[in-house]
Amino acid sequence: MALDRWIALVFVGLCAAYGYAAFFTMDHLLPPILQRNPVWPSTFPKMLAIAGVIVGLMVLFTRTPEGRAAPNAGAMDITRLGDYHIGQALGLLALMVAYAMTLRSLGFIASTTLFLVLGGVVLGERKLYILIPVAALATVSIWYLVQEVLGIFLRPLPSFLL
Amino acid sequence: MLDGILIGLATAVTPFNLMMVVAGCLIGTLIGMLPGLGPMSIIAIMIPVAIGIGDPTSALILLSGVYYGAIFGGSTSSILLNAPGVAGTVASAFDGYPMAQQGMAGKALTIAAIASFAGGTVSVVLLMVFAPALSSVALLFHSAEYFALMVVGLSAIAAFAGSGQVGKALMMTLLGLIMGTVGEGALSNTPRFTFGILDLQSGFSFITLAMAMFALPEALFLVMNPARAASQAGGKITGLRISRAEARTIAPVIGRQSVMGFFIGVLPGAGATIASFLGYAVERNLATREEQAQFGKGSIKGLAAPETANNAACTGSFVPLLTLGIPGSGTTAILLGALLALNVTPGPRLMLDEPDVFWGVIIAMYIGNLVLLILNLPLIPYIAKILSIPRNYLIPFILFFTLMGSYIGQNNSTELLILVAFGVVATILRFADYPLAPLLIGFILGTMLEDNFARAMQLYHGFGFLLERPMTLGLLALAAFLVILPSLRAMRLRRKLAREAGVADGD
């Protein structure tokens, strides 16, 4: 089964769960005064769930078109997944999660510099004497722009300092 | 209309707003040139900046400048590197890249710029004529018609998705609508589907979703497959001038394609991609035999046609946004989100309530086209240097900007985790060839759709509005027709049309 069918299957499951939540878990929480409305908060989700299941099943069971165009060098093709730099992509995703976790506690400047430097390292950059100054300079100037020009507060320093 | 133009001139021609146009065009060109970052991602990244400006007119002027710049930048990278960042500029590479290989890169860029300029300018004039007319009709609309109209818009997006893709596009639209129901519901403020998580109370952030759907998958693709970013800036760019004979050759092409592109752009869901391919095909059929042989080998007509058409279509796509408040493409969906965040509700009342926003934007589009031609074109040889930034530096920065974009909007680091999670999902969806623009449009229209539906139901105490308002019924019938017809035709045409793979589905 091709990936798009699997996704359709997951989608049907999602819609079923969503529909279950809409049909069976929401209505009894509704205050009596709102029950006199013709449209309840669950009405629209119920319609969506039904439509979603139907469309999902349609995608699941229609024949996939054949005779695809020959992919060019830049095209993404799941069958060539082995040739791609999956490790680098996963490393960067992990870094992004780590960045989300540390942004508050380490402060903007430290965590962003680390993110940019480690991101470069994950991608194979080894000239740290260029990478670190570039990252630090960019971080400080972006912080200055956001904080001073746009007026959006970003905590610059680690939480125990500020 | 003359009043409107004067209002627009008064709004747009202030030093600050002119600066915004220039800045927008430059930023757009700069980032749009990077392979893989289409107008949608760039506008999504720029939204926090635009909201930071505060004034809706200046913000929208900045964003539309960015939009034009991004398209121009996208054609530059398809001409120089044969690496179109956006589906809308794929057709420009057919003839633009061969020209660059023959050492005529400068000429190709000039033709692209002139064609874009003409396409943009002609279609802005058409926009000025058609938008007021359409919005006076739209003033008669009721919430029931709005509901029906949005259904038509959503099904049109699915219908124009391409052969064999209708089901998938519908699926994505529904997913977007479902995601739109997370948070507080219509007509009552009870939270729905939040799993008790407080951060979901106000729903998913639209900017986060836009970043996760467009910017993040493209960045990950660049990481996974370096061939996508063939990062050698091709030679020196010289000889920007074109001869008088060449100008005479492309003039009729530009004339035809600006009108055609505009009307294709007005249709929801069709947009720049279809306009550019159609424009290319039409011009090839119209050309004389010896000119036809040139197509694909560096014909100036073959370059001018898609360039004119895609710019005209971009302007055309503003018509449904500004008059009905319904976005027809991914980019206008993002612009709609930005407008709502700035407390401007696009729709038929926009022209009456806030004429300075409406006309200011139209005049700014015109100035934006001019800036691209006069200011950006001579700068292109220097801007093209950005293509030689090493990947190791570029990619962490792209990722950082997507993170920042969604963080600044909410100041909440849960948002970043949601971003990464949706980014992964979006990447998988892209691998399986699912279109993502319908998802975003569904998400944005979802709340409005539900509100209008609820209002109509309340006014008529049930589904009575379907029968009592013939226009509603007609529009809903049109929506059903739009979905069913292409699925029938798709069965026959499925083998004919080749799939367009490997480019951001942005227009």
XYZ file of C-alpha atoms in Angstrom:
669
model
C 0.000 0.000 0.000
C 1.366 3.378 -0.987
C 2.005 6.114 1.526
C -0.938 8.203 0.386
C -3.334 5.347 1.140
C -1.879 4.932 4.602
C -2.445 8.616 5.184
C -6.020 8.278 3.998
C -6.480 5.402 6.435
C -5.078 7.461 9.305
C -7.329 10.315 8.242
C -10.414 8.091 8.351
C -9.384 6.973 11.837
C -8.868 10.576 12.881
C -12.288 11.541 11.582
C -13.871 8.608 13.391
C -12.287 9.660 16.678
C -13.247 13.267 16.007
C -16.781 12.211 15.155
C -16.980 10.129 18.317
C -15.945 13.152 20.367
C -18.489 15.330 18.571
C -21.409 12.927 18.741
C -21.027 11.434 22.194
C -18.917 13.608 24.457
C -19.933 17.194 23.799
C -23.682 17.625 23.917
C -24.358 16.832 27.555
C -21.891 19.541 28.617
C -23.940 22.189 26.866
C -25.795 24.618 29.157
C -29.594 24.347 28.767
C -29.916 27.900 27.486
C -27.661 27.123 24.548
C -29.558 23.949 23.738
C -32.321 26.112 22.281
C -30.005 27.224 19.488
C -30.407 25.415 16.201
C -26.626 25.151 15.930
C -24.676 23.621 18.776
C -20.921 23.702 19.110
C -20.977 20.074 18.027
C -23.136 20.524 14.909
C -20.420 21.593 12.537
C -17.888 19.002 13.781
C -20.500 16.284 13.272
C -20.945 17.317 9.645
C -17.194 17.495 9.135
C -16.642 14.073 10.658
C -19.158 12.445 8.343
C -17.794 14.216 5.265
C -14.248 13.360 6.342
C -14.961 9.658 6.656
C -16.629 9.600 3.225
C -13.835 11.494 1.456
C -11.143 9.514 3.274
C -12.687 6.234 2.161
C -12.954 7.574 -1.384
C -9.245 8.361 -1.487
C -8.485 5.036 0.130
C -10.310 3.026 -2.495
C -9.785 4.950 -5.739
C -7.161 3.703 -8.108
C -3.980 5.774 -8.023
C -3.168 7.455 -11.327
C -0.479 5.723 -13.316
C 2.080 7.077 -15.732
C 3.720 9.637 -13.494
C 6.095 12.179 -14.966
C 9.756 11.336 -14.645
C 10.911 13.164 -11.520
C 13.679 15.691 -11.987
C 16.721 16.023 -9.755
C 15.034 18.282 -7.257
C 11.827 16.300 -6.880
C 11.080 14.545 -3.639
C 10.262 10.882 -3.962
C 9.584 8.624 -1.013
C 11.057 5.604 -2.795
C 14.443 7.310 -2.783
C 14.262 7.979 0.938
C 17.418 5.933 1.475
C 19.476 8.342 -0.648
C 18.475 11.353 1.380
C 20.194 12.855 4.388
C 17.598 11.612 6.838
C 20.016 11.781 9.753
C 20.659 15.477 9.222
C 16.944 16.209 8.970
C 16.192 14.297 12.165
C 19.109 15.995 13.907
C 17.769 19.419 12.975
C 14.266 18.491 14.136
C 15.703 17.364 17.472
C 17.579 20.648 17.682
C 14.371 22.578 17.060
C 12.641 20.723 19.894
C 15.631 21.395 22.148
C 15.476 25.055 21.151
C 11.808 25.215 22.104
C 12.637 23.703 25.487
C 15.586 25.949 26.265
C 14.402 29.255 24.826
C 12.880 30.335 28.130
C 15.422 28.961 30.537
C 18.645 29.774 28.674
C 17.444 33.068 27.264
C 17.209 34.121 23.648
C 20.836 34.941 22.969
C 22.426 31.800 24.350
C 19.873 29.365 22.962
C 19.739 30.951 19.508
C 23.507 31.079 19.140
C 23.688 27.446 20.198
C 20.931 26.527 17.764
C 22.617 28.209 14.813
C 26.047 26.785 15.633
C 24.831 23.251 16.300
C 22.617 23.413 13.210
C 25.678 24.200 11.112
C 27.615 21.387 12.801
C 24.820 18.895 12.143
C 24.927 19.875 8.468
C 28.659 19.189 8.367
C 30.233 22.581 8.925
C 33.575 22.277 10.684
C 35.023 25.790 10.458
C 33.884 26.778 13.926
C 36.034 29.907 13.968
C 33.775 31.355 11.253
C 30.532 29.735 12.291
C 30.488 30.886 15.925
C 31.132 34.602 15.277
C 28.588 34.652 12.430
C 25.951 32.990 14.595
C 26.625 35.234 17.591
C 26.589 38.403 15.524
C 23.363 37.409 13.756
C 21.693 36.500 17.042
C 22.526 39.770 18.739
C 21.449 41.851 15.774
C 18.166 39.957 15.407
C 17.522 40.345 19.119
C 18.180 44.052 18.828
C 15.812 44.368 15.847
C 12.985 42.441 17.458
C 13.311 43.999 20.876
C 14.098 47.593 20.005
C 12.595 48.124 16.575
C 9.529 45.895 16.744
C 9.154 46.303 20.496
C 8.536 42.628 21.207
C 10.059 41.438 24.450
C 12.460 38.523 24.191
C 14.270 37.530 27.347
C 17.908 37.859 26.300
C 19.683 36.298 29.261
C 19.255 33.019 31.144
C 16.357 33.000 33.573
C 18.560 33.032 36.666
C 20.175 36.277 35.557
C 17.052 38.222 34.705
C -13.063 55.354 -9.142
C -11.013 58.526 -9.579
C -11.706 59.407 -5.951
C -10.461 56.005 -4.987
C -7.237 56.422 -6.913
C -6.660 59.764 -5.214
C -7.294 58.246 -1.784
C -4.909 55.462 -2.697
C -2.225 57.858 -3.855
C -2.596 59.922 -0.697
C -2.210 56.800 1.432
C 0.479 54.987 -0.455
C 2.722 57.889 -1.383
C 3.960 58.765 2.066
C 7.647 58.375 2.800
C 7.000 55.553 5.252
C 4.727 53.569 2.943
C 7.036 54.061 -0.025
C 9.822 52.733 2.136
C 7.621 49.738 2.946
C 7.082 49.006 -0.748
C 10.783 49.190 -1.489
C 11.697 47.154 1.584
C 9.042 44.575 0.802
C 10.176 44.159 -2.794
C 13.819 43.850 -1.804
C 13.188 41.376 1.010
C 10.841 39.392 -1.181
C 13.344 39.200 -4.033
C 16.168 38.324 -1.683
C 14.372 35.482 0.053
C 12.300 34.432 -2.934
C 15.483 33.662 -4.783
C 16.465 30.997 -2.272
C 15.448 27.669 -3.679
C 12.441 26.218 -1.968
C 11.188 29.286 -0.188
C 8.048 30.333 -2.020
C 5.933 33.445 -1.491
C 3.814 31.659 1.079
C 6.711 30.882 3.366
C 8.163 34.356 3.003
C 4.907 36.102 3.752
C 4.384 33.808 6.724
C 7.827 34.756 8.022
C 7.108 38.448 7.475
C 3.738 38.481 9.248
C 5.126 39.144 12.742
C 7.053 42.095 11.325
C 3.943 43.363 9.568
C 1.871 43.055 12.725
C 4.630 44.813 14.605
C 4.143 47.842 12.319
C 0.609 48.143 13.597
C -0.913 50.213 10.808
C -2.873 47.824 8.587
C -2.302 49.791 5.383
C 1.467 49.906 5.758
C 1.514 46.269 6.811
C -0.487 45.155 3.803
C 1.648 47.317 1.524
C 4.753 45.665 2.929
C 3.291 42.196 2.495
C 2.132 42.749 -1.060
C 5.572 44.144 -1.887
C 7.058 40.994 -0.431
C 4.652 38.931 -2.518
C 5.650 40.615 -5.780
C 9.304 40.483 -4.853
C 9.104 36.804 -4.035
C 7.595 35.953 -7.384
C 10.248 38.003 -9.144
C 12.963 36.332 -7.067
C 11.471 32.956 -7.870
C 11.709 33.565 -11.597
C 15.297 34.720 -11.159
C 16.296 31.430 -9.604
C 14.445 29.436 -12.244
C 16.183 31.358 -15.015
C 19.664 31.277 -13.511
C 19.672 27.845 -11.904
C 16.733 25.958 -13.380
C 15.634 25.620 -9.750
C 12.147 27.083 -9.519
C 11.208 27.684 -5.914
C 7.517 27.879 -6.697
C 5.211 25.983 -9.003
C 4.162 29.260 -10.613
C 7.617 29.851 -12.076
C 8.280 26.346 -13.408
C 7.145 27.367 -16.880
C 9.588 30.300 -16.815
C 12.471 27.846 -16.577
C 11.445 26.099 -19.833
C 12.853 28.914 -21.938
C 14.589 31.071 -19.354
C 17.201 28.527 -18.378
C 18.240 27.715 -21.983
C 18.666 31.466 -22.536
C 20.893 31.700 -19.469
C 22.943 28.785 -20.735
C 23.461 30.581 -24.041
C 24.928 33.500 -22.101
C 21.842 35.642 -22.318
C 20.979 35.525 -18.626
C 20.797 39.302 -18.397
C 18.438 39.535 -21.333
C 16.267 36.768 -19.917
C 16.016 38.573 -16.593
C 15.093 41.826 -18.308
C 12.380 40.141 -20.329
C 11.097 38.466 -17.179
C 11.049 41.777 -15.350
C 9.338 43.653 -18.173
C 6.798 40.887 -18.664
C 6.071 40.760 -14.932
C 5.772 44.511 -14.816
C 3.360 44.656 -17.728
C 1.338 41.723 -16.447
C 1.144 43.246 -13.000
C 0.252 46.708 -14.224
C -2.453 45.661 -16.675
C -4.040 43.423 -14.108
C -4.000 46.114 -11.426
C -6.038 48.243 -13.807
C -8.432 45.334 -14.317
C -8.576 44.911 -10.546
C -9.570 48.551 -10.146
C -12.396 48.063 -12.618
C -13.726 44.732 -11.434
C -13.291 44.825 -7.669
C -15.732 47.700 -7.019
C -18.310 46.133 -9.326
C -18.024 42.778 -7.629
C -18.146 44.239 -4.177
C -21.345 46.162 -4.900
C -22.933 42.827 -5.814
C -21.443 41.248 -2.727
C -23.153 43.830 -0.530
C -26.442 42.077 -1.250
C -25.089 38.911 0.330
C -26.504 37.516 3.505
C -24.860 35.155 5.955
C -26.551 32.273 4.143
C -24.962 33.349 0.866
C -21.637 33.822 2.556
C -21.817 30.313 3.853
C -22.653 29.028 0.390
C -19.987 31.187 -1.202
C -17.319 29.791 1.080
C -18.435 26.290 0.274
C -18.078 27.192 -3.407
C -14.624 28.611 -2.754
C -13.474 25.520 -0.918
C -14.826 23.133 -3.515
C -13.344 25.214 -6.331
C -9.941 24.871 -4.704
C -10.381 21.125 -4.666
C -11.762 21.123 -8.187
C -8.775 22.952 -9.656
C -6.301 20.799 -7.786
C -5.406 18.808 -10.885
C -6.281 15.394 -12.168
C -6.374 12.588 -9.661
C -5.884 15.080 -6.866
C -9.480 16.117 -6.251
C -10.063 13.565 -3.508
C -6.796 14.408 -1.826
C -7.452 18.130 -1.987
C -10.912 17.628 -0.503
C -9.379 15.556 2.247
C -6.896 18.298 3.057
C -9.636 20.930 3.021
C -11.640 18.898 5.508
C -8.557 18.414 7.670
C -8.088 22.179 7.669
C -11.716 22.706 8.641
C -11.380 20.137 11.421
C -8.271 21.850 12.739
C -10.164 25.123 12.617
C -12.733 23.777 15.092
C -10.128 23.353 17.832
C -10.589 26.064 20.409
C -13.636 28.096 21.282
C -16.686 27.378 19.172
C -19.208 29.344 17.172
C -21.868 31.376 18.990
C -20.811 29.961 22.332
C -17.507 30.192 24.067
C -17.204 26.632 25.198
C -13.809 25.158 24.366
C -13.841 22.209 22.005
C -11.285 19.504 21.233
C -8.613 21.090 23.398
C -7.897 17.921 25.427
C -7.850 20.214 28.432
C -4.654 21.895 27.205
C -4.844 25.562 28.052
C -2.599 26.593 25.169
C -5.144 25.231 22.697
C -8.005 27.263 24.162
C -7.732 29.908 21.472
C -7.147 27.372 18.737
C -4.067 26.672 16.673
C -2.171 29.761 15.705
C -2.535 30.469 12.065
C 1.052 31.635 11.599
C 2.399 28.491 13.211
C 0.298 26.422 10.872
C 1.420 28.378 7.818
C 5.068 27.958 8.805
C 4.623 24.271 9.514
C 2.825 23.629 6.239
C 5.109 25.510 3.872
C 8.389 26.767 5.251
C 9.380 23.788 7.347
C 8.838 20.970 4.804
C 10.743 22.947 2.178
C 13.635 23.495 4.559
C 13.676 19.805 5.466
C 13.629 18.857 1.796
C 16.612 21.118 1.235
C 18.411 19.300 4.020
C 17.509 15.852 2.793
C 18.219 16.431 -0.863
C 20.975 18.944 -1.576
C 20.264 18.595 -5.304
C 17.229 20.814 -4.714
C 19.544 23.693 -3.952
C 22.043 23.530 -6.756
C 23.948 26.350 -5.140
C 26.394 27.516 -7.752
C 25.537 30.993 -8.909
C 25.900 30.780 -12.673
C 28.535 33.128 -13.967
C 28.343 36.854 -14.385
C 25.109 38.492 -15.416
C 25.682 41.008 -18.158
C 23.784 42.590 -21.021
C 20.519 43.581 -19.403
C 19.334 45.424 -22.534
C 16.865 44.092 -25.069
C 16.516 45.279 -28.638
C 13.561 47.067 -30.181
C 12.711 44.081 -32.379
C 12.576 41.815 -29.380
C 10.299 44.210 -27.576
C 8.000 44.195 -30.600
C 7.945 40.392 -30.608
C 6.907 40.033 -27.010
C 4.436 42.934 -26.862
C 1.389 41.013 -28.172
C 2.250 38.053 -25.956
C 2.290 40.305 -22.926
C -0.995 41.923 -23.905
C -2.830 38.633 -24.290
C -1.365 36.965 -21.264
C -1.988 39.795 -18.831
C -5.716 39.674 -19.498
C -5.901 35.900 -19.569
C -3.738 35.496 -16.485
C -5.839 37.964 -14.554
C -9.082 36.119 -15.173
C -7.534 32.764 -14.347
C -6.215 34.277 -11.153
C -9.669 35.449 -10.142
C -10.944 31.873 -10.087
C -10.380 30.468 -6.624
C -7.777 27.756 -6.532
C -6.556 28.192 -10.095
C -3.870 30.770 -9.510
C -0.470 31.469 -10.912
C 0.581 27.908 -11.654
C -2.252 27.092 -14.027
C -2.087 30.573 -15.549
C 1.600 30.225 -16.365
C 1.332 26.752 -17.897
C -1.756 27.691 -19.851
C -0.132 30.910 -21.018
C 2.905 29.003 -22.242
C 0.777 26.454 -24.091
C -1.456 29.080 -25.701
C 1.467 31.156 -26.932
C 3.169 28.114 -28.379
C 0.061 27.260 -30.336
C -0.324 30.817 -31.600
C 3.295 31.208 -32.688
C 4.446 30.731 -36.267
C 6.143 27.506 -37.241
C 9.709 28.752 -36.995
C 8.969 30.421 -33.665
C 7.434 27.210 -32.414
C 10.697 25.389 -32.984
C 12.354 27.903 -30.689
C 10.078 27.115 -27.734
C 11.991 25.211 -25.092
C 15.331 26.285 -26.542
C 15.338 29.858 -25.354
C 12.428 31.554 -27.064
C 11.759 35.033 -25.720
C 8.043 34.538 -26.323
C 8.136 31.360 -24.289
C 9.686 33.256 -21.417
C 7.459 36.306 -21.610
C 4.195 34.337 -21.663
C 4.421 32.506 -18.304
C 6.066 35.488 -16.616
C 3.254 37.829 -17.623
C 0.567 35.294 -16.816
C 1.773 34.416 -13.353
C 2.076 38.010 -12.246
C -1.316 38.884 -13.673
C -2.827 35.878 -11.918
C -1.308 36.938 -8.612
C -3.045 40.266 -8.903
C -6.221 38.533 -10.004
C -6.197 36.433 -6.872
C -6.603 39.619 -4.844
C -10.083 40.151 -6.330
C -11.918 37.482 -4.318
C -9.846 38.383 -1.250
C -10.601 42.094 -1.289
C -14.206 41.934 -2.454
C -15.589 38.784 -0.871
C -13.080 38.162 1.882
C -12.508 34.689 0.502
C -8.939 33.728 -0.338
C -8.506 31.782 -3.545
C -4.909 30.707 -3.111
C -2.522 29.795 -0.343
C -0.820 33.168 -0.453
C -4.012 35.187 -0.260
C -5.111 32.905 2.580
C -2.010 33.939 4.488
C -2.647 37.582 3.667
C -6.215 37.202 4.919
C -4.880 35.808 8.181
C -2.539 38.771 8.485
C -5.371 41.215 7.798
C -7.611 39.642 10.415
C -4.756 39.889 12.900
C -4.536 43.600 12.059
C -8.240 44.054 12.702
C -9.210 44.588 9.072
C -11.931 42.321 7.739
C -11.698 42.045 3.966
C -15.020 41.777 2.228
C -17.556 43.912 0.398
C -17.590 46.463 3.226
C -13.867 47.029 2.976
C -14.206 49.499 0.125
C -16.788 51.568 1.978
C -15.500 51.303 5.517
C -11.796 51.518 4.915
C -11.237 52.913 1.445
C -7.707 53.941 2.364
C -6.736 50.317 2.967
C -8.352 49.134 -0.238
C -7.060 51.823 -2.586
C -3.772 52.172 -0.774
C -3.011 48.537 -1.436
C -3.977 48.815 -5.091
C -1.742 51.827 -5.645
C 1.012 50.118 -3.667
C 0.797 47.157 -6.024
C 1.349 49.499 -8.907
C 4.310 51.134 -7.201
C 5.605 47.709 -6.257
C 5.678 46.699 -9.915
C 7.538 49.868 -10.755
C 10.060 49.343 -7.964
C 10.749 45.832 -9.168
C 11.465 47.076 -12.661
C 13.491 50.171 -11.863
C 15.202 49.314 -8.627
C 15.486 45.560 -8.457
C 16.464 44.756 -11.998
C 19.760 46.663 -11.931
C 20.484 45.165 -8.520
C 19.909 41.579 -9.610
C 23.554 40.749 -10.358
C 24.363 41.674 -6.759
C 21.290 40.110 -5.179
C 22.055 36.878 -7.018
C 25.127 36.554 -4.816
C 22.803 35.266 -2.106
C 22.604 32.060 -4.099
C 26.201 31.376 -3.177
C 25.658 31.364 0.600
C 26.762 27.913 1.732
C 23.998 25.540 2.700
C 25.465 24.955 6.150
C 24.794 28.553 7.074
C 21.596 29.049 5.139
C 19.513 26.177 6.465
C 19.906 26.820 10.209
C 18.876 30.400 9.539
C 15.803 29.389 7.551
C 14.776 27.054 10.368
C 15.454 29.758 12.919
C 13.248 32.228 11.053
C 10.351 29.786 10.956
C 10.738 29.217 14.703
C 10.941 32.937 15.386
C 7.910 33.654 13.220
C 5.657 31.452 15.280
C 7.263 32.370 18.610
C 6.939 36.126 18.222
C 3.270 35.800 17.346
C 2.374 33.989 20.566
C 5.354 34.390 22.894
C 4.780 30.817 23.912
C 7.206 27.956 23.521
C 4.454 25.323 23.299
C 3.801 26.909 19.926
C 7.269 25.830 18.810
C 6.589 22.201 19.694
C 3.296 22.359 17.785
C 5.235 23.854 14.871
C 7.752 21.015 14.786
C 5.052 18.356 15.118
C 2.927 19.798 12.322
C 6.039 20.341 10.253
C 6.809 16.643 10.395
C 3.217 15.773 9.498
C 3.305 18.242 6.612
C 6.555 16.760 5.330
C 4.998 13.292 5.289
C 1.947 14.687 3.494
C 4.210 16.319 0.911
C 5.985 13.029 0.341
C 2.624 11.424 -0.374
C 1.808 14.197 -2.841
C -1.009 15.792 -0.885
C -1.587 19.487 -1.664
C -1.222 21.615 1.458
C -2.688 24.948 0.361
C -6.281 23.604 0.673
C -5.542 22.698 4.271
C -4.545 26.235 5.139
C -7.467 27.762 3.261
C -9.839 25.363 4.992
C -8.344 26.280 8.338
C -8.794 29.995 7.757
C -12.249 29.758 6.263
C -13.394 27.197 8.846
C -14.294 29.684 11.559
C -16.016 32.058 9.157
C -17.858 29.203 7.508
C -19.160 27.943 10.812
C -20.118 31.408 12.054
C -22.077 32.209 8.920
C -23.700 28.798 8.914
C -24.717 29.209 12.554
C -26.059 32.694 11.891
C -28.101 31.566 8.891
C -29.479 28.618 10.835
C -30.445 30.886 13.690
C -32.161 33.427 11.468
C -34.219 30.781 9.726
C -34.586 28.342 12.642
C -33.083 25.493 10.732
C -32.272 24.609 7.174
C -35.096 26.787 5.808
C -32.592 29.222 4.356
C -31.678 26.685 1.714
C -35.128 26.873 0.194
C -36.000 30.459 0.948
C -32.906 31.963 -0.566
C -32.498 30.738 -4.129
C -29.054 32.295 -4.447
C -27.796 30.122 -1.599
C -29.235 27.016 -3.158
C -27.756 27.946 -6.526
C -24.317 28.496 -5.055
C -24.413 25.202 -3.165
C -25.472 23.420 -6.351
C -22.517 25.062 -8.106
C -20.231 23.789 -5.353
C -21.475 20.236 -5.774
C -21.087 20.540 -9.536
C -17.525 21.816 -9.164
C -16.515 18.793 -7.129
C -18.296 16.142 -9.160
C -17.474 17.324 -12.675
C -13.679 17.196 -12.460
C -13.715 13.810 -10.791
C -15.606 12.474 -13.777
C -13.296 14.197 -16.235
C -10.254 13.195 -14.231
C -10.907 9.557 -14.939
C -10.432 10.220 -18.626
C -7.678 12.774 -18.399
C -5.726 11.075 -15.655
C -3.068 9.669 -17.928
C -2.751 12.741 -20.093
C -1.564 15.306 -17.628
C 1.771 14.681 -16.077
C 2.189 15.295 -12.417
C 4.112 18.404 -11.443
C 6.459 17.242 -8.767
C 9.182 18.771 -6.735
C 8.144 22.352 -6.250
C 6.330 24.178 -3.533
C 2.636 24.277 -4.341
C 2.581 28.009 -3.924
C 0.923 30.646 -5.987
